[in-house]
PDB file of C-alpha atoms in Angstrom:
ATOM      1  CA  UNK A   9       0.562   0.107  -0.319  1.00 53.00           C
ATOM      2  CA  UNK A  10       1.163   3.805  -0.654  1.00 55.00           C
ATOM      3  CA  UNK A  11      -0.083   6.899  -0.329  1.00 49.00           C
ATOM      4  CA  UNK A  12      -1.420   9.502  -2.915  1.00 46.00           C
ATOM      5  CA  UNK A  13      -1.320  13.060  -2.966  1.00 56.00           C
ATOM      6  CA  UNK A  14      -3.963  12.905  -1.057  1.00 61.00           C
ATOM      7  CA  UNK A  15      -3.411  11.599   1.731  1.00 75.00           C
ATOM      8  CA  UNK A  16      -5.712   8.177   1.085  1.00 79.00           C
ATOM      9  CA  UNK A  17      -4.631   4.965   0.749  1.00 86.00           C
ATOM     10  CA  UNK A  18      -3.909   3.095  -2.334  1.00 87.00           C
ATOM     11  CA  UNK A  19      -4.438  -0.730  -2.584  1.00 83.00           C
ATOM     12  CA  UNK A  20      -2.148  -1.944  -5.290  1.00 87.00           C
ATOM     13  CA  UNK A  21      -3.322  -5.258  -6.566  1.00 85.00           C
ATOM     14  CA  UNK A  22      -1.478  -5.477  -9.616  1.00 88.00           C
ATOM     15  CA  UNK A  23       0.998  -3.101 -11.264  1.00 88.00           C
ATOM     16  CA  UNK A  24      -0.614  -0.739 -13.041  1.00 87.00           C
ATOM     17  CA  UNK A  25      -4.218  -0.880 -10.984  1.00 89.00           C
ATOM     18  CA  UNK A  26      -4.719   1.347  -7.825  1.00 86.00           C
ATOM     19  CA  UNK A  27      -7.287   1.229  -5.910  1.00 85.00           C
ATOM     20  CA  UNK A  28      -7.801   4.257  -3.610  1.00 85.00           C
ATOM     21  CA  UNK A  29     -10.198   3.361  -0.338  1.00 85.00           C
ATOM     22  CA  UNK A  30     -11.322   4.616   3.047  1.00 87.00           C
ATOM     23  CA  UNK A  31      -9.908   3.065   5.832  1.00 87.00           C
ATOM     24  CA  UNK A  32     -13.837   3.415   7.711  1.00 91.00           C
ATOM     25  CA  UNK A  33     -14.766   2.024   4.811  1.00 87.00           C
ATOM     26  CA  UNK A  34     -12.916  -1.356   5.252  1.00 88.00           C
ATOM     27  CA  UNK A  35     -13.636  -1.084   9.691  1.00 92.00           C
ATOM     28  CA  UNK A  36     -17.694  -0.868   8.591  1.00 94.00           C
ATOM     29  CA  UNK A  37     -17.330  -3.440   5.888  1.00 91.00           C
ATOM     30  CA  UNK A  38     -15.445  -5.885   8.151  1.00 94.00           C
ATOM     31  CA  UNK A  39     -18.174  -5.120  11.008  1.00 97.00           C
ATOM     32  CA  UNK A  40     -21.042  -5.595   8.685  1.00 94.00           C
ATOM     33  CA  UNK A  41     -19.596  -9.155   7.555  1.00 95.00           C
ATOM     34  CA  UNK A  42     -19.085 -10.136  10.814  1.00 97.00           C
ATOM     35  CA  UNK A  43     -22.706  -9.389  11.902  1.00 97.00           C
ATOM     36  CA  UNK A  44     -23.933 -11.128   8.676  1.00 95.00           C
ATOM     37  CA  UNK A  45     -21.783 -14.334   9.510  1.00 96.00           C
ATOM     38  CA  UNK A  46     -23.569 -14.395  13.534  1.00 96.00           C
ATOM     39  CA  UNK A  47     -26.781 -13.687  11.807  1.00 95.00           C
ATOM     40  CA  UNK A  48     -26.114 -16.619   9.412  1.00 95.00           C
ATOM     41  CA  UNK A  49     -24.761 -19.140  12.344  1.00 94.00           C
ATOM     42  CA  UNK A  50     -27.834 -18.064  14.467  1.00 94.00           C
ATOM     43  CA  UNK A  51     -30.678 -18.506  12.179  1.00 94.00           C
ATOM     44  CA  UNK A  52     -28.525 -21.435  11.629  1.00 94.00           C
ATOM     45  CA  UNK A  53     -28.789 -23.026  15.158  1.00 93.00           C
ATOM     46  CA  UNK A  54     -32.012 -21.613  16.337  1.00 92.00           C
ATOM     47  CA  UNK A  55     -35.869 -22.019  15.617  1.00 90.00           C
ATOM     48  CA  UNK A  56     -38.015 -24.824  16.496  1.00 92.00           C
ATOM     49  CA  UNK A  57     -36.416 -27.928  15.817  1.00 91.00           C
ATOM     50  CA  UNK A  58     -33.226 -27.625  17.908  1.00 88.00           C
ATOM     51  CA  UNK A  59     -29.758 -28.054  16.196  1.00 92.00           C
ATOM     52  CA  UNK A  60     -26.817 -28.465  17.450  1.00 93.00           C
ATOM     53  CA  UNK A  61     -23.690 -26.722  15.931  1.00 93.00           C
ATOM     54  CA  UNK A  62     -22.085 -30.160  15.648  1.00 94.00           C
ATOM     55  CA  UNK A  63     -25.263 -31.014  13.556  1.00 93.00           C
ATOM     56  CA  UNK A  64     -25.500 -28.322  11.638  1.00 94.00           C
ATOM     57  CA  UNK A  65     -21.703 -28.637  10.669  1.00 94.00           C
ATOM     58  CA  UNK A  66     -22.615 -32.772  10.051  1.00 95.00           C
ATOM     59  CA  UNK A  67     -25.438 -31.856   7.489  1.00 94.00           C
ATOM     60  CA  UNK A  68     -23.933 -28.814   5.233  1.00 93.00           C
ATOM     61  CA  UNK A  69     -20.649 -31.405   5.213  1.00 94.00           C
ATOM     62  CA  UNK A  70     -23.228 -34.387   3.696  1.00 92.00           C
ATOM     63  CA  UNK A  71     -22.152 -36.918   6.777  1.00 93.00           C
ATOM     64  CA  UNK A  72     -25.511 -36.435   8.895  1.00 90.00           C
ATOM     65  CA  UNK A  73     -28.043 -39.407   8.822  1.00 91.00           C
ATOM     66  CA  UNK A  74     -30.707 -37.601  10.617  1.00 91.00           C
ATOM     67  CA  UNK A  75     -32.677 -36.852   7.843  1.00 92.00           C
ATOM     68  CA  UNK A  76     -34.872 -34.422   9.759  1.00 93.00           C
ATOM     69  CA  UNK A  77     -32.151 -32.359  10.814  1.00 93.00           C
ATOM     70  CA  UNK A  78     -31.348 -32.749   6.934  1.00 94.00           C
ATOM     71  CA  UNK A  79     -34.882 -30.999   5.418  1.00 94.00           C
ATOM     72  CA  UNK A  80     -34.640 -28.106   8.516  1.00 94.00           C
ATOM     73  CA  UNK A  81     -31.088 -27.198   7.006  1.00 94.00           C
ATOM     74  CA  UNK A  82     -30.820 -27.811   3.619  1.00 94.00           C
ATOM     75  CA  UNK A  83     -34.634 -27.443   2.767  1.00 94.00           C
ATOM     76  CA  UNK A  84     -35.605 -24.506   5.332  1.00 94.00           C
ATOM     77  CA  UNK A  85     -33.094 -22.688   7.008  1.00 95.00           C
ATOM     78  CA  UNK A  86     -30.230 -22.847   4.191  1.00 95.00           C
ATOM     79  CA  UNK A  87     -32.409 -21.280   1.163  1.00 96.00           C
ATOM     80  CA  UNK A  88     -33.879 -18.374   3.312  1.00 96.00           C
ATOM     81  CA  UNK A  89     -30.384 -17.808   3.992  1.00 96.00           C
ATOM     82  CA  UNK A  90     -29.345 -17.445   0.625  1.00 96.00           C
ATOM     83  CA  UNK A  91     -31.723 -15.688  -0.374  1.00 96.00           C
ATOM     84  CA  UNK A  92     -32.182 -13.172   2.366  1.00 95.00           C
ATOM     85  CA  UNK A  93     -28.295 -12.481   1.412  1.00 95.00           C
ATOM     86  CA  UNK A  94     -29.149 -12.059  -2.119  1.00 96.00           C
ATOM     87  CA  UNK A  95     -32.234 -10.486  -1.948  1.00 96.00           C
ATOM     88  CA  UNK A  96     -30.252  -7.789   1.049  1.00 94.00           C
ATOM     89  CA  UNK A  97     -27.847  -7.334  -1.924  1.00 93.00           C
ATOM     90  CA  UNK A  98     -29.592  -6.290  -4.660  1.00 94.00           C
ATOM     91  CA  UNK A  99     -31.786  -4.158  -2.818  1.00 91.00           C
ATOM     92  CA  UNK A 100     -28.594  -2.282  -1.525  1.00 91.00           C
ATOM     93  CA  UNK A 101     -27.357  -2.462  -4.945  1.00 92.00           C
ATOM     94  CA  UNK A 102     -29.957  -1.039  -6.178  1.00 88.00           C
ATOM     95  CA  UNK A 103     -30.549   1.676  -4.224  1.00 88.00           C
ATOM     96  CA  UNK A 104     -26.725   2.511  -5.041  1.00 88.00           C
ATOM     97  CA  UNK A 105     -27.903   2.913  -8.088  1.00 88.00           C
ATOM     98  CA  UNK A 106     -31.095   4.961  -7.842  1.00 83.00           C
ATOM     99  CA  UNK A 107     -28.712   7.399  -5.709  1.00 86.00           C
ATOM    100  CA  UNK A 108     -25.981   7.408  -8.238  1.00 85.00           C
ATOM    101  CA  UNK A 109     -28.572   8.468 -10.632  1.00 79.00           C
ATOM    102  CA  UNK A 110     -30.743  10.713  -8.500  1.00 78.00           C
ATOM    103  CA  UNK A 111     -27.171  12.485  -7.358  1.00 80.00           C
ATOM    104  CA  UNK A 112     -28.270  12.445  -4.120  1.00 82.00           C
ATOM    105  CA  UNK A 113     -27.304  10.123  -1.325  1.00 83.00           C
ATOM    106  CA  UNK A 114     -30.586  10.844   0.534  1.00 83.00           C
ATOM    107  CA  UNK A 115     -32.479   9.876  -2.678  1.00 81.00           C
ATOM    108  CA  UNK A 116     -35.872   6.701  -2.321  1.00 81.00           C
ATOM    109  CA  UNK A 117     -37.884   5.231  -3.888  1.00 75.00           C
ATOM    110  CA  UNK A 118     -40.956   6.529  -1.868  1.00 76.00           C
ATOM    111  CA  UNK A 119     -40.084   9.821  -1.362  1.00 76.00           C
ATOM    112  CA  UNK A 120     -39.974  10.806  -5.546  1.00 76.00           C
ATOM    113  CA  UNK A 121     -42.825   8.524  -5.509  1.00 84.00           C
ATOM    114  CA  UNK A 122     -42.381   5.179  -7.135  1.00 86.00           C
ATOM    115  CA  UNK A 123     -43.691   3.821  -4.190  1.00 88.00           C
ATOM    116  CA  UNK A 124     -47.059   5.416  -3.994  1.00 91.00           C
ATOM    117  CA  UNK A 125     -46.663   5.007  -8.195  1.00 92.00           C
ATOM    118  CA  UNK A 126     -46.887   1.041  -7.892  1.00 92.00           C
ATOM    119  CA  UNK A 127     -49.869   1.152  -5.115  1.00 92.00           C
ATOM    120  CA  UNK A 128     -51.631   2.741  -6.868  1.00 93.00           C
ATOM    121  CA  UNK A 129     -50.863   0.594 -10.175  1.00 92.00           C
ATOM    122  CA  UNK A 130     -52.068  -1.855  -7.776  1.00 92.00           C
ATOM    123  CA  UNK A 131     -55.075  -0.884  -6.577  1.00 93.00           C
ATOM    124  CA  UNK A 132     -56.086   0.851 -10.441  1.00 91.00           C
ATOM    125  CA  UNK A 133     -56.037  -3.313 -11.324  1.00 90.00           C
ATOM    126  CA  UNK A 134     -58.145  -4.352  -8.495  1.00 90.00           C
ATOM    127  CA  UNK A 135     -60.673  -1.841  -9.814  1.00 91.00           C
ATOM    128  CA  UNK A 136     -60.299  -2.527 -13.576  1.00 89.00           C
ATOM    129  CA  UNK A 137     -59.830  -6.594 -13.149  1.00 84.00           C
ATOM    130  CA  UNK A 138     -62.285  -7.194  -9.879  1.00 81.00           C
ATOM    131  CA  UNK A 139     -60.240  -9.704  -8.652  1.00 76.00           C
ATOM    132  CA  UNK A 140     -56.617  -9.716  -7.397  1.00 73.00           C
ATOM    133  CA  UNK A 141     -54.306 -12.165  -8.314  1.00 78.00           C
ATOM    134  CA  UNK A 142     -50.411 -12.738  -7.235  1.00 78.00           C
ATOM    135  CA  UNK A 143     -49.031 -12.237 -10.722  1.00 83.00           C
ATOM    136  CA  UNK A 144     -51.670  -9.556 -12.019  1.00 84.00           C
ATOM    137  CA  UNK A 145     -50.888  -7.557  -8.788  1.00 88.00           C
ATOM    138  CA  UNK A 146     -47.147  -7.208  -9.199  1.00 90.00           C
ATOM    139  CA  UNK A 147     -48.300  -6.378 -13.531  1.00 90.00           C
ATOM    140  CA  UNK A 148     -50.122  -3.842 -11.837  1.00 91.00           C
ATOM    141  CA  UNK A 149     -47.228  -2.906  -9.602  1.00 92.00           C
ATOM    142  CA  UNK A 150     -44.737  -2.676 -12.028  1.00 93.00           C
ATOM    143  CA  UNK A 151     -47.007  -0.177 -14.357  1.00 93.00           C
ATOM    144  CA  UNK A 152     -47.958   1.763 -12.100  1.00 93.00           C
ATOM    145  CA  UNK A 153     -43.870   2.229 -11.057  1.00 91.00           C
ATOM    146  CA  UNK A 154     -43.180   3.262 -14.698  1.00 92.00           C
ATOM    147  CA  UNK A 155     -45.847   5.496 -14.945  1.00 93.00           C
ATOM    148  CA  UNK A 156     -44.760   7.447 -11.606  1.00 91.00           C
ATOM    149  CA  UNK A 157     -41.127   7.286 -13.136  1.00 86.00           C
ATOM    150  CA  UNK A 158     -42.448   8.572 -16.776  1.00 88.00           C
ATOM    151  CA  UNK A 159     -44.814  11.172 -15.146  1.00 88.00           C
ATOM    152  CA  UNK A 160     -41.596  12.252 -12.909  1.00 81.00           C
ATOM    153  CA  UNK A 161     -39.835  12.586 -15.826  1.00 80.00           C
ATOM    154  CA  UNK A 162     -42.367  14.557 -17.758  1.00 82.00           C
ATOM    155  CA  UNK A 163     -42.477  16.922 -14.467  1.00 80.00           C
ATOM    156  CA  UNK A 164     -38.842  17.072 -14.202  1.00 75.00           C
ATOM    157  CA  UNK A 165     -38.081  17.777 -17.648  1.00 75.00           C
ATOM    158  CA  UNK A 166     -36.657  21.324 -18.630  1.00 66.00           C
ATOM    159  CA  UNK A 167     -35.960  22.481 -22.515  1.00 65.00           C
ATOM    160  CA  UNK A 168     -32.695  22.387 -23.847  1.00 55.00           C
ATOM    161  CA  UNK A 169     -31.569  20.706 -19.778  1.00 49.00           C
ATOM    162  CA  UNK A 170     -30.480  16.944 -19.546  1.00 49.00           C
ATOM    163  CA  UNK A 171     -28.804  16.244 -16.331  1.00 48.00           C
ATOM    164  CA  UNK A 172     -27.194  19.140 -13.643  1.00 50.00           C
ATOM    165  CA  UNK A 173     -23.956  19.001 -15.210  1.00 54.00           C
ATOM    166  CA  UNK A 174     -22.054  22.039 -16.434  1.00 56.00           C
ATOM    167  CA  UNK A 175     -24.355  22.300 -19.363  1.00 49.00           C
ATOM    168  CA  UNK A 176     -27.490  22.279 -17.439  1.00 48.00           C
ATOM    169  CA  UNK A 177     -26.330  25.114 -15.485  1.00 53.00           C
ATOM    170  CA  UNK A 178     -26.153  27.376 -18.843  1.00 53.00           C
ATOM    171  CA  UNK A 179     -29.266  26.208 -19.702  1.00 50.00           C
ATOM    172  CA  UNK A 180     -30.832  27.290 -16.803  1.00 49.00           C
ATOM    173  CA  UNK A 181     -28.667  29.162 -14.198  1.00 52.00           C
ATOM    174  CA  UNK A 182     -31.424  28.438 -11.303  1.00 51.00           C
ATOM    175  CA  UNK A 183     -30.121  25.201 -11.761  1.00 47.00           C
ATOM    176  CA  UNK A 184     -26.632  26.340 -10.112  1.00 47.00           C
ATOM    177  CA  UNK A 185     -28.086  29.208  -7.139  1.00 49.00           C
ATOM    178  CA  UNK A 186     -28.684  25.168  -4.905  1.00 47.00           C
ATOM    179  CA  UNK A 187     -25.042  25.087  -5.092  1.00 47.00           C
ATOM    180  CA  UNK A 188     -24.328  28.755  -3.920  1.00 44.00           C
ATOM    181  CA  UNK A 189     -27.132  28.578  -1.312  1.00 43.00           C
ATOM    182  CA  UNK A 190     -25.010  25.232   0.288  1.00 44.00           C
ATOM    183  CA  UNK A 191     -21.972  26.821   0.941  1.00 45.00           C
ATOM    184  CA  UNK A 192     -23.491  29.572   2.421  1.00 46.00           C
ATOM    185  CA  UNK A 193     -23.175  32.255  -0.368  1.00 42.00           C
ATOM    186  CA  UNK A 194     -26.394  33.970  -1.345  1.00 44.00           C
ATOM    187  CA  UNK A 195     -24.514  34.557  -4.880  1.00 43.00           C
ATOM    188  CA  UNK A 196     -26.647  33.508  -7.715  1.00 42.00           C
ATOM    189  CA  UNK A 197     -30.349  33.850  -6.774  1.00 39.00           C
TER     190      UNK A 197
END
């Protein structure tokens, strides 16, 4: 590890590849991984059917003679754990993408209205269809979310403005006034 001029540590796994990082990020990541592993172990070991740590290990390695323990660990608990880890990762990634696209670290779909739009899509489909069937409700939520996304996009659209970058500030000077206000400068209002 070497230091860049900005005093941030850099990890160099290969020649010509430098990955800057923040030490606090490493600590938070390590704590989150340890907490996740503790929760995985707790989930594997606890429940209505108690299994010892040695019993769980024998089931995972395939040396168990207990078919009920095999069913509980491999059929119920382990798939639930794997699904939770992947779904949590997918939600985290999608939230990061949403915040990057909105260029706002506090952005979330419920603030913008996508959640309410998806719920409205479900309600409209229930009123039109007259029944509540699982797959059609999902379809209504997707349509409602897309309709809300389109409405938000159309309401935010300004002539000649595609993003909040430098070109947008030249085309629409009021877009830059918030930046001055956040710095405590009233110039530009």
